[in-house]
mmCIF file of C-alpha atoms and ligand atoms in Angstrom:
data_model
loop_
_atom_site.group_PDB
_atom_site.id
_atom_site.type_symbol
_atom_site.label_atom_id
_atom_site.label_comp_id
_atom_site.label_asym_id
_atom_site.label_seq_id
_atom_site.Cartn_x
_atom_site.Cartn_y
_atom_site.Cartn_z
ATOM 1 C CA SER A 1 24.145 -23.119 -12.963
ATOM 2 C CA LYS A 2 21.105 -25.111 -11.933
ATOM 3 C CA GLY A 3 18.727 -22.457 -13.253
ATOM 4 C CA THR A 4 15.211 -23.413 -12.228
ATOM 5 C CA TYR A 5 16.217 -26.958 -11.318
ATOM 6 C CA GLU A 6 16.293 -28.041 -7.691
ATOM 7 C CA PHE A 7 19.075 -30.537 -8.440
ATOM 8 C CA TYR A 8 21.733 -30.919 -11.115
ATOM 9 C CA MET A 9 20.838 -34.583 -11.586
ATOM 10 C CA LEU A 10 17.487 -33.767 -13.194
ATOM 11 C CA LYS A 11 19.011 -30.971 -15.264
ATOM 12 C CA GLU A 12 21.622 -33.403 -16.565
ATOM 13 C CA ILE A 13 19.022 -36.090 -17.320
ATOM 14 C CA ASP A 14 17.054 -33.481 -19.275
ATOM 15 C CA GLU A 15 20.153 -32.398 -21.217
ATOM 16 C CA GLN A 16 20.632 -35.822 -22.821
ATOM 17 C CA PRO A 17 18.740 -35.091 -26.075
ATOM 18 C CA SER A 18 20.978 -32.085 -26.708
ATOM 19 C CA VAL A 19 24.091 -34.109 -25.848
ATOM 20 C CA MET A 20 23.093 -36.624 -28.549
ATOM 21 C CA ARG A 21 22.738 -33.772 -31.047
ATOM 22 C CA LYS A 22 26.122 -32.325 -30.022
ATOM 23 C CA ILE A 23 27.812 -35.712 -30.512
ATOM 24 C CA SER A 24 26.181 -36.016 -33.918
ATOM 25 C CA GLN A 25 27.443 -32.535 -34.905
ATOM 26 C CA THR A 26 30.940 -33.262 -33.617
ATOM 27 C CA TYR A 27 31.425 -36.687 -35.155
ATOM 28 C CA PHE A 28 29.681 -36.362 -38.539
ATOM 29 C CA ASP A 29 30.749 -34.076 -41.396
ATOM 30 C CA GLU A 30 28.435 -31.994 -43.590
ATOM 31 C CA ASN A 31 28.011 -34.929 -45.999
ATOM 32 C CA GLY A 32 26.795 -37.173 -43.239
ATOM 33 C CA ALA A 33 30.030 -39.203 -43.090
ATOM 34 C CA VAL A 34 31.332 -40.313 -39.721
ATOM 35 C CA LYS A 35 34.407 -38.346 -38.634
ATOM 36 C CA VAL A 36 36.990 -39.790 -36.236
ATOM 37 C CA ASP A 37 40.742 -38.974 -36.142
ATOM 38 C CA PRO A 38 42.190 -41.321 -38.822
ATOM 39 C CA GLN A 39 45.170 -42.094 -36.573
ATOM 40 C CA ILE A 40 42.815 -43.614 -34.021
ATOM 41 C CA ILE A 41 41.083 -45.753 -36.634
ATOM 42 C CA ASN A 42 44.408 -46.772 -38.163
ATOM 43 C CA SER A 43 45.755 -47.843 -34.791
ATOM 44 C CA ILE A 44 42.679 -49.814 -33.647
ATOM 45 C CA SER A 45 42.180 -51.500 -37.009
ATOM 46 C CA LYS A 46 45.464 -53.347 -36.392
ATOM 47 C CA ALA A 47 44.138 -54.765 -33.135
ATOM 48 C CA ASP A 48 43.047 -58.377 -32.802
ATOM 49 C CA ARG A 49 41.289 -57.595 -29.514
ATOM 50 C CA ILE A 50 39.971 -54.486 -27.770
ATOM 51 C CA TYR A 51 40.163 -54.131 -23.999
ATOM 52 C CA ILE A 52 37.846 -51.609 -22.337
ATOM 53 C CA TYR A 53 38.645 -50.584 -18.757
ATOM 54 C CA ALA A 54 36.599 -48.327 -16.499
ATOM 55 C CA ALA A 55 34.868 -47.973 -13.133
ATOM 56 C CA GLY A 56 31.280 -47.582 -11.940
ATOM 57 C CA THR A 57 28.880 -46.144 -14.475
ATOM 58 C CA SER A 58 31.630 -45.881 -17.091
ATOM 59 C CA TYR A 59 32.201 -49.640 -16.734
ATOM 60 C CA HIS A 60 28.494 -50.164 -17.410
ATOM 61 C CA ALA A 61 28.767 -48.009 -20.537
ATOM 62 C CA GLY A 62 31.698 -50.224 -21.566
ATOM 63 C CA LEU A 63 29.494 -53.309 -21.375
ATOM 64 C CA VAL A 64 27.201 -51.731 -23.956
ATOM 65 C CA GLY A 65 30.239 -50.609 -25.977
ATOM 66 C CA LYS A 66 31.466 -54.200 -26.192
ATOM 67 C CA THR A 67 28.213 -55.251 -27.860
ATOM 68 C CA LEU A 68 28.398 -52.330 -30.307
ATOM 69 C CA LEU A 69 32.066 -52.896 -31.162
ATOM 70 C CA GLU A 70 31.730 -56.629 -31.642
ATOM 71 C CA HIS A 71 28.562 -56.337 -33.732
ATOM 72 C CA TYR A 72 29.748 -53.548 -36.040
ATOM 73 C CA THR A 73 33.511 -54.279 -36.275
ATOM 74 C CA GLY A 74 33.875 -58.011 -35.629
ATOM 75 C CA ILE A 75 36.809 -57.348 -33.257
ATOM 76 C CA PRO A 76 36.517 -59.379 -30.029
ATOM 77 C CA THR A 77 36.173 -56.952 -27.130
ATOM 78 C CA GLU A 78 36.669 -57.486 -23.416
ATOM 79 C CA VAL A 79 35.423 -55.190 -20.678
ATOM 80 C CA GLY A 80 36.937 -55.106 -17.230
ATOM 81 C CA LEU A 81 36.857 -53.237 -13.962
ATOM 82 C CA ALA A 82 39.960 -51.073 -13.786
ATOM 83 C CA SER A 83 40.341 -51.719 -10.074
ATOM 84 C CA GLU A 84 40.671 -55.455 -10.736
ATOM 85 C CA ALA A 85 43.199 -55.172 -13.553
ATOM 86 C CA GLY A 86 45.848 -52.824 -12.200
ATOM 87 C CA TYR A 87 47.603 -55.459 -10.122
ATOM 88 C CA HIS A 88 46.465 -58.543 -12.031
ATOM 89 C CA PHE A 89 46.965 -57.523 -15.602
ATOM 90 C CA PRO A 90 44.736 -59.447 -18.051
ATOM 91 C CA MET A 91 46.247 -61.961 -20.456
ATOM 92 C CA MET A 92 46.934 -60.166 -23.693
ATOM 93 C CA SER A 93 46.251 -61.080 -27.282
ATOM 94 C CA LYS A 94 49.051 -60.445 -29.804
ATOM 95 C CA ASN A 95 47.869 -56.979 -30.817
ATOM 96 C CA PRO A 96 45.772 -55.468 -28.054
ATOM 97 C CA PHE A 97 44.262 -51.979 -28.029
ATOM 98 C CA PHE A 98 43.043 -50.384 -24.796
ATOM 99 C CA ILE A 99 40.107 -48.030 -24.346
ATOM 100 C CA PHE A 100 39.602 -46.137 -21.093
ATOM 101 C CA LEU A 101 36.132 -44.790 -20.426
ATOM 102 C CA THR A 102 36.096 -42.057 -17.809
ATOM 103 C CA GLN A 103 33.829 -39.084 -17.390
ATOM 104 C CA SER A 104 36.313 -37.182 -15.217
ATOM 105 C CA GLY A 105 39.536 -38.499 -16.708
ATOM 106 C CA GLU A 106 40.949 -38.627 -13.172
ATOM 107 C CA THR A 107 39.867 -42.003 -11.779
ATOM 108 C CA ALA A 108 42.843 -43.511 -9.915
ATOM 109 C CA ASP A 109 41.844 -47.131 -10.590
ATOM 110 C CA SER A 110 41.887 -46.492 -14.342
ATOM 111 C CA ARG A 111 45.172 -44.580 -14.143
ATOM 112 C CA VAL A 112 46.904 -47.620 -12.640
ATOM 113 C CA VAL A 113 45.848 -49.781 -15.613
ATOM 114 C CA LEU A 114 46.935 -47.126 -18.118
ATOM 115 C CA LYS A 115 50.387 -46.994 -16.481
ATOM 116 C CA GLU A 116 50.739 -50.750 -17.027
ATOM 117 C CA VAL A 117 49.516 -50.360 -20.620
ATOM 118 C CA ASN A 118 52.106 -47.652 -21.274
ATOM 119 C CA LYS A 119 54.891 -49.742 -19.727
ATOM 120 C CA ARG A 120 54.048 -52.456 -22.264
ATOM 121 C CA ASN A 121 53.847 -49.985 -25.179
ATOM 122 C CA ILE A 122 50.242 -50.956 -25.955
ATOM 123 C CA PRO A 123 48.259 -48.291 -27.885
ATOM 124 C CA SER A 124 45.415 -46.627 -25.991
ATOM 125 C CA LEU A 125 42.467 -44.277 -26.295
ATOM 126 C CA THR A 126 40.756 -42.355 -23.511
ATOM 127 C CA ILE A 127 37.098 -41.467 -24.022
ATOM 128 C CA THR A 128 36.422 -38.670 -21.537
ATOM 129 C CA ASN A 129 34.344 -35.610 -20.836
ATOM 130 C CA VAL A 130 37.299 -33.514 -19.675
ATOM 131 C CA GLU A 131 39.794 -32.186 -22.183
ATOM 132 C CA GLY A 132 43.337 -32.210 -20.809
ATOM 133 C CA SER A 133 42.432 -34.548 -17.935
ATOM 134 C CA THR A 134 45.092 -36.922 -16.639
ATOM 135 C CA LEU A 135 43.872 -40.036 -18.459
ATOM 136 C CA SER A 136 43.544 -38.020 -21.637
ATOM 137 C CA ARG A 137 47.137 -36.787 -21.370
ATOM 138 C CA GLU A 138 48.554 -40.189 -20.507
ATOM 139 C CA ALA A 139 46.853 -42.152 -23.330
ATOM 140 C CA ASP A 140 47.918 -42.013 -26.991
ATOM 141 C CA TYR A 141 44.559 -40.739 -28.221
ATOM 142 C CA THR A 142 41.465 -38.983 -26.859
ATOM 143 C CA MET A 143 37.848 -38.764 -27.936
ATOM 144 C CA LEU A 144 35.700 -36.229 -26.095
ATOM 145 C CA LEU A 145 32.184 -36.923 -24.846
ATOM 146 C CA GLU A 146 30.932 -33.391 -25.513
ATOM 147 C CA ALA A 147 28.411 -33.775 -22.682
ATOM 148 C CA GLY A 148 29.167 -30.444 -20.942
ATOM 149 C CA PRO A 149 30.077 -30.342 -17.231
ATOM 150 C CA GLU A 150 28.458 -33.072 -15.141
ATOM 151 C CA ILE A 151 28.049 -31.833 -11.565
ATOM 152 C CA ALA A 152 25.756 -34.369 -9.847
ATOM 153 C CA VAL A 153 27.707 -37.225 -8.263
ATOM 154 C CA ALA A 154 25.428 -39.713 -10.026
ATOM 155 C CA SER A 155 26.522 -39.919 -13.635
ATOM 156 C CA THR A 156 23.715 -39.671 -16.202
ATOM 157 C CA LYS A 157 24.473 -37.734 -19.385
ATOM 158 C CA ALA A 158 28.089 -38.961 -19.386
ATOM 159 C CA TYR A 159 26.787 -42.550 -19.529
ATOM 160 C CA THR A 160 24.633 -41.963 -22.599
ATOM 161 C CA ALA A 161 27.419 -39.866 -24.173
ATOM 162 C CA GLN A 162 29.881 -42.724 -23.620
ATOM 163 C CA ILE A 163 27.540 -45.128 -25.392
ATOM 164 C CA ALA A 164 27.010 -42.708 -28.288
ATOM 165 C CA VAL A 165 30.750 -42.045 -28.716
ATOM 166 C CA GLN A 166 31.512 -45.772 -28.633
ATOM 167 C CA ALA A 167 28.845 -46.169 -31.327
ATOM 168 C CA VAL A 168 30.661 -43.513 -33.396
ATOM 169 C CA LEU A 169 33.902 -45.422 -32.936
ATOM 170 C CA ALA A 170 32.256 -48.737 -33.877
ATOM 171 C CA LYS A 171 30.795 -47.167 -37.033
ATOM 172 C CA ALA A 172 34.081 -45.560 -38.151
ATOM 173 C CA LEU A 173 36.142 -48.628 -37.357
ATOM 174 C CA GLY A 174 33.661 -51.057 -38.919
ATOM 175 C CA GLU A 175 33.587 -48.976 -42.123
ATOM 176 C CA ALA A 176 37.388 -48.893 -42.243
ATOM 177 C CA LEU A 177 37.372 -52.682 -41.874
ATOM 178 C CA ASN A 178 34.790 -52.912 -44.659
ATOM 179 C CA LYS A 179 32.123 -54.548 -42.487
ATOM 180 C CA GLU A 180 28.689 -54.685 -44.104
ATOM 181 C CA GLU A 181 26.907 -54.120 -40.768
ATOM 182 C CA ALA A 182 28.827 -50.871 -40.272
ATOM 183 C CA LYS A 183 28.482 -49.641 -43.850
ATOM 184 C CA ASN A 184 24.710 -50.204 -43.834
ATOM 185 C CA TRP A 185 24.226 -48.576 -40.432
ATOM 186 C CA ASN A 186 22.693 -45.098 -40.426
ATOM 187 C CA LEU A 187 24.113 -44.043 -37.071
ATOM 188 C CA LYS A 188 23.396 -40.372 -37.670
ATOM 189 C CA HIS A 189 19.720 -41.289 -38.015
ATOM 190 C CA ASP A 190 19.868 -43.491 -34.913
ATOM 191 C CA LEU A 191 21.356 -40.628 -32.880
ATOM 192 C CA ALA A 192 18.518 -38.363 -34.025
ATOM 193 C CA ILE A 193 16.004 -41.090 -33.068
ATOM 194 C CA ALA A 194 17.718 -41.407 -29.683
ATOM 195 C CA ALA A 195 17.511 -37.637 -29.106
ATOM 196 C CA GLU A 196 13.806 -37.579 -29.987
ATOM 197 C CA GLY A 197 13.074 -40.651 -27.897
ATOM 198 C CA MET A 198 14.919 -39.229 -24.888
ATOM 199 C CA GLN A 199 12.915 -36.038 -25.232
ATOM 200 C CA GLN A 200 9.638 -37.991 -25.146
ATOM 201 C CA LEU A 201 10.824 -39.868 -22.072
ATOM 202 C CA VAL A 202 11.925 -36.801 -20.120
ATOM 203 C CA ASP A 203 8.679 -35.080 -21.076
ATOM 204 C CA SER A 204 6.730 -37.897 -19.433
ATOM 205 C CA LYS A 205 8.774 -37.880 -16.208
ATOM 206 C CA GLU A 206 5.654 -37.520 -14.010
ATOM 207 C CA LYS A 207 4.807 -41.162 -14.693
ATOM 208 C CA LEU A 208 8.175 -42.257 -13.305
ATOM 209 C CA LYS A 209 7.695 -40.056 -10.239
ATOM 210 C CA GLU A 210 4.373 -41.820 -9.582
ATOM 211 C CA ILE A 211 5.989 -45.240 -9.935
ATOM 212 C CA ALA A 212 8.882 -44.272 -7.644
ATOM 213 C CA ASP A 213 6.471 -42.928 -5.012
ATOM 214 C CA LYS A 214 4.183 -45.953 -5.216
ATOM 215 C CA TYR A 215 6.690 -48.796 -5.376
ATOM 216 C CA LEU A 216 10.177 -47.645 -4.382
ATOM 217 C CA ILE A 217 10.421 -45.022 -1.665
ATOM 218 C CA ASN A 218 9.102 -47.254 1.124
ATOM 219 C CA SER A 219 11.115 -50.260 0.066
ATOM 220 C CA ARG A 220 14.381 -51.432 1.610
ATOM 221 C CA ASN A 221 15.523 -53.272 -1.489
ATOM 222 C CA ALA A 222 14.841 -53.668 -5.196
ATOM 223 C CA PHE A 223 16.002 -55.604 -8.264
ATOM 224 C CA TYR A 224 16.647 -54.764 -11.884
ATOM 225 C CA ILE A 225 16.538 -57.607 -14.410
ATOM 226 C CA GLY A 226 17.269 -57.849 -18.135
ATOM 227 C CA ARG A 227 19.078 -59.881 -20.776
ATOM 228 C CA GLY A 228 21.685 -58.880 -23.349
ATOM 229 C CA ILE A 229 22.045 -55.091 -23.522
ATOM 230 C CA ASP A 230 19.190 -54.877 -21.003
ATOM 231 C CA TYR A 231 21.382 -56.745 -18.510
ATOM 232 C CA ALA A 232 24.060 -54.077 -18.886
ATOM 233 C CA VAL A 233 21.407 -51.398 -18.341
ATOM 234 C CA ALA A 234 20.043 -53.352 -15.347
ATOM 235 C CA LEU A 235 23.459 -53.009 -13.690
ATOM 236 C CA GLU A 236 23.471 -49.267 -14.366
ATOM 237 C CA GLY A 237 19.845 -48.823 -13.244
ATOM 238 C CA ALA A 238 20.666 -50.610 -9.994
ATOM 239 C CA LEU A 239 23.781 -48.516 -9.328
ATOM 240 C CA LYS A 240 21.841 -45.322 -10.023
ATOM 241 C CA LEU A 241 18.957 -46.232 -7.720
ATOM 242 C CA LYS A 242 21.106 -47.431 -4.816
ATOM 243 C CA GLU A 243 23.658 -44.629 -4.876
ATOM 244 C CA VAL A 244 21.143 -41.791 -4.661
ATOM 245 C CA SER A 245 18.175 -43.362 -2.812
ATOM 246 C CA TYR A 246 20.004 -45.812 -0.470
ATOM 247 C CA ILE A 247 17.536 -48.540 -1.490
ATOM 248 C CA GLN A 248 19.694 -51.639 -1.771
ATOM 249 C CA THR A 249 19.356 -52.630 -5.413
ATOM 250 C CA GLU A 250 20.923 -55.389 -7.455
ATOM 251 C CA GLY A 251 21.050 -55.742 -11.214
ATOM 252 C CA PHE A 252 20.668 -59.282 -12.509
ATOM 253 C CA ALA A 253 20.676 -61.223 -15.727
ATOM 254 C CA ALA A 254 16.954 -62.043 -15.819
ATOM 255 C CA ALA A 255 17.391 -65.820 -15.867
ATOM 256 C CA GLU A 256 19.932 -65.837 -13.020
ATOM 257 C CA LEU A 257 17.434 -64.911 -10.296
ATOM 258 C CA LYS A 258 16.025 -68.421 -10.276
ATOM 259 C CA HIS A 259 19.527 -69.789 -9.559
ATOM 260 C CA GLY A 260 19.440 -68.418 -6.036
ATOM 261 C CA THR A 261 18.485 -64.810 -5.542
ATOM 262 C CA ILE A 262 14.765 -65.387 -6.126
ATOM 263 C CA SER A 263 14.670 -66.488 -2.476
ATOM 264 C CA LEU A 264 14.928 -62.780 -1.571
ATOM 265 C CA ILE A 265 11.681 -61.898 -3.346
ATOM 266 C CA GLU A 266 8.888 -61.205 -0.866
ATOM 267 C CA LYS A 267 5.467 -59.646 -1.075
ATOM 268 C CA GLY A 268 5.995 -56.117 -2.362
ATOM 269 C CA THR A 269 9.669 -56.405 -3.421
ATOM 270 C CA PRO A 270 10.049 -54.078 -6.411
ATOM 271 C CA VAL A 271 11.483 -55.748 -9.526
ATOM 272 C CA ILE A 272 12.181 -53.536 -12.509
ATOM 273 C CA ALA A 273 12.333 -55.567 -15.730
ATOM 274 C CA LEU A 274 13.860 -54.267 -18.971
ATOM 275 C CA ILE A 275 12.854 -55.756 -22.357
ATOM 276 C CA ASN A 276 14.312 -54.716 -25.720
ATOM 277 C CA ASP A 277 15.961 -57.837 -27.077
ATOM 278 C CA PRO A 278 13.799 -59.647 -29.666
ATOM 279 C CA ALA A 279 15.715 -62.888 -29.092
ATOM 280 C CA THR A 280 14.852 -63.074 -25.389
ATOM 281 C CA ALA A 281 11.729 -60.925 -24.818
ATOM 282 C CA ASP A 282 9.397 -63.892 -24.238
ATOM 283 C CA LEU A 283 11.868 -65.559 -21.901
ATOM 284 C CA THR A 284 12.116 -62.403 -19.784
ATOM 285 C CA ARG A 285 8.293 -62.220 -19.627
ATOM 286 C CA GLY A 286 8.514 -65.744 -18.195
ATOM 287 C CA ASN A 287 11.024 -64.591 -15.570
ATOM 288 C CA ILE A 288 8.632 -61.761 -14.686
ATOM 289 C CA GLN A 289 5.897 -64.334 -14.025
ATOM 290 C CA GLU A 290 8.252 -66.186 -11.674
ATOM 291 C CA VAL A 291 8.760 -63.118 -9.466
ATOM 292 C CA VAL A 292 5.142 -61.954 -9.698
ATOM 293 C CA SER A 293 3.958 -65.338 -8.426
ATOM 294 C CA ARG A 294 6.230 -64.790 -5.380
ATOM 295 C CA GLY A 295 4.592 -61.454 -4.666
ATOM 296 C CA ALA A 296 6.955 -58.982 -6.385
ATOM 297 C CA ASN A 297 5.718 -55.595 -7.525
ATOM 298 C CA ILE A 298 6.799 -55.527 -11.133
ATOM 299 C CA ILE A 299 7.742 -52.401 -13.078
ATOM 300 C CA THR A 300 8.326 -53.060 -16.787
ATOM 301 C CA ILE A 301 10.330 -50.780 -19.088
ATOM 302 C CA VAL A 302 9.930 -52.178 -22.587
ATOM 303 C CA GLY A 303 10.634 -51.391 -26.222
ATOM 304 C CA LYS A 304 7.610 -50.483 -28.352
ATOM 305 C CA ASP A 305 7.502 -53.896 -30.035
ATOM 306 C CA PHE A 306 7.373 -55.679 -26.700
ATOM 307 C CA ALA A 307 4.612 -53.696 -24.984
ATOM 308 C CA ARG A 308 1.917 -56.009 -23.679
ATOM 309 C CA GLU A 309 0.526 -54.808 -20.358
ATOM 310 C CA SER A 310 -1.342 -51.542 -19.775
ATOM 311 C CA ASP A 311 1.159 -50.414 -17.134
ATOM 312 C CA ASP A 312 4.297 -51.081 -19.219
ATOM 313 C CA VAL A 313 6.566 -48.035 -19.446
ATOM 314 C CA VAL A 314 6.920 -48.036 -23.244
ATOM 315 C CA LEU A 315 10.102 -46.821 -24.949
ATOM 316 C CA PRO A 316 10.041 -45.198 -28.392
ATOM 317 C CA GLU A 317 11.267 -47.482 -31.178
ATOM 318 C CA ILE A 318 15.040 -47.671 -31.764
ATOM 319 C CA ASN A 319 17.741 -50.008 -33.156
ATOM 320 C CA TYR A 320 18.319 -52.689 -30.483
ATOM 321 C CA TYR A 321 22.069 -51.925 -30.413
ATOM 322 C CA MET A 322 21.259 -48.343 -29.410
ATOM 323 C CA SER A 323 18.425 -49.229 -27.021
ATOM 324 C CA ALA A 324 20.429 -48.548 -23.839
ATOM 325 C CA LEU A 325 20.278 -44.840 -24.713
ATOM 326 C CA LEU A 326 16.512 -44.931 -24.141
ATOM 327 C CA THR A 327 16.102 -47.694 -21.553
ATOM 328 C CA VAL A 328 18.364 -45.930 -19.089
ATOM 329 C CA VAL A 329 16.335 -42.696 -19.030
ATOM 330 C CA PRO A 330 13.333 -44.064 -17.048
ATOM 331 C CA ALA A 331 15.859 -45.813 -14.778
ATOM 332 C CA GLN A 332 17.630 -42.493 -14.128
ATOM 333 C CA LEU A 333 14.289 -40.805 -13.441
ATOM 334 C CA LEU A 334 13.206 -43.537 -11.012
ATOM 335 C CA ALA A 335 16.470 -43.056 -9.097
ATOM 336 C CA TYR A 336 16.083 -39.282 -9.094
ATOM 337 C CA TYR A 337 12.517 -39.295 -7.762
ATOM 338 C CA ALA A 338 13.182 -42.071 -5.240
ATOM 339 C CA SER A 339 15.982 -39.940 -3.785
ATOM 340 C CA LYS A 340 14.222 -36.586 -3.961
ATOM 341 C CA ASP A 341 10.919 -37.885 -2.578
ATOM 342 C CA LYS A 342 12.751 -39.465 0.344
ATOM 343 C CA GLY A 343 14.039 -35.974 1.084
ATOM 344 C CA LEU A 344 17.686 -36.820 0.331
ATOM 345 C CA ASP A 345 20.411 -34.645 -1.144
ATOM 346 C CA VAL A 346 20.130 -36.039 -4.682
ATOM 347 C CA ASP A 347 23.305 -34.410 -6.002
ATOM 348 C CA LYS A 348 25.546 -35.313 -3.082
ATOM 349 C CA PRO A 349 24.757 -38.786 -1.752
ATOM 350 C CA ARG A 350 26.510 -39.643 1.518
ATOM 351 C CA ASN A 351 30.046 -41.096 1.431
ATOM 352 C CA LEU A 352 30.586 -40.324 -2.262
ATOM 353 C CA ALA A 353 32.748 -37.916 -4.266
ATOM 354 C CA LYS A 354 32.328 -36.889 -7.904
ATOM 355 C CA SER A 355 35.701 -38.176 -8.942
ATOM 356 C CA VAL A 356 37.457 -40.967 -7.134
ATOM 357 C CA THR A 357 41.172 -40.176 -7.076
ATOM 358 C CA VAL A 358 42.196 -42.831 -4.553
ATOM 359 C CA GLU A 359 42.588 -46.569 -5.150
HETATM 360 O O1 M6R B 1 34.986 -40.267 -13.897
HETATM 361 P P1 M6R B 1 34.753 -41.735 -14.139
HETATM 362 O O2 M6R B 1 33.813 -42.018 -15.236
HETATM 363 O O3 M6R B 1 36.058 -42.494 -14.325
HETATM 364 O O4 M6R B 1 34.101 -42.260 -12.797
HETATM 365 C C1 M6R B 1 33.806 -43.601 -12.598
HETATM 366 C C2 M6R B 1 32.947 -43.795 -11.372
HETATM 367 O O5 M6R B 1 33.565 -43.294 -10.221
HETATM 368 C C3 M6R B 1 31.551 -43.144 -11.533
HETATM 369 O O6 M6R B 1 30.901 -43.613 -12.664
HETATM 370 C C4 M6R B 1 30.693 -43.417 -10.302
HETATM 371 O O7 M6R B 1 30.391 -44.796 -10.252
HETATM 372 C C5 M6R B 1 29.387 -42.602 -10.273
HETATM 373 N N1 M6R B 1 29.063 -42.298 -8.909
HETATM 374 C C6 M6R B 1 28.227 -43.335 -10.879
HETATM 375 O O8 M6R B 1 27.063 -42.587 -10.859
#
């Protein structure tokens, strides 16, 4: 039930710290060792390439998963939109392994790809929130998100759970493959840091409400920009904001704006910039200057090390590879307040269903 909450979306945003703790309990044993079904690890460790397929928010979680898997396991990983692969199957490596990310486990676009995968006898894993769901039954293996029921149409806690479970997989697989990065990685600690950081962010939600009221609710359009993992989160932040607030929002790789889209920036256009990547932080600050000088209202969501301006929304410190878990929380809150303060039905945006069972 919603309890004292007006909308499920906020309840589900607030539940994210406890989802991180649940994932930690589920996937680590009492000695602190990562715990994933050995059959899954055995099967993926034979792969020369991992293919992640998903839709919507789950696709965005897959983009972060690719970075985690490649960094900690060294296995090249591709991410694709399920709807684009079902009828134009990607070119395969010799030993592919498929991962399906799906909160509901019922998404028709993903089911079509899995059917093709099964026809070709390629091993597969479904990472889902729903035990016994169709994609779980039809794949060889399942890992559960342990996020609890997600009711709001806009996915929030399932996104962060998908990133955390992919991190678990990357850790277990990287250790099995004897990768130094994976062996030296204290993921259990990082999940605890993520839970604490999320708690700080949800506790300071009033600040995001003020920003949404000041810069977003009267705007027709908005942009999210970022590089690296922040680009993946920019896509998710944009989807979240547009689907619940109806403010047309695009997520962009920060440097791409100047290749065309910057012509859309006018006085007062909100641009939300995300900065966590040490390699590109200064460059993104430069891109911010470019839009500010064209009149944009800039909202910056930045890692602790990159805070510079007094109005930066500052994220608690975390391993860059896990930063999406924190960066997305202010983005979710901005979407929530933009929708609610426009008087919209936050949990049931027009034209949308919770699970999309048609192609
Ligand atoms: O159940 P799934 O994760 O497979 O669903 C995928 C998308 O339909 C879903 O993420 C959708 O984009 C949400 N409305 C996003 O908030």
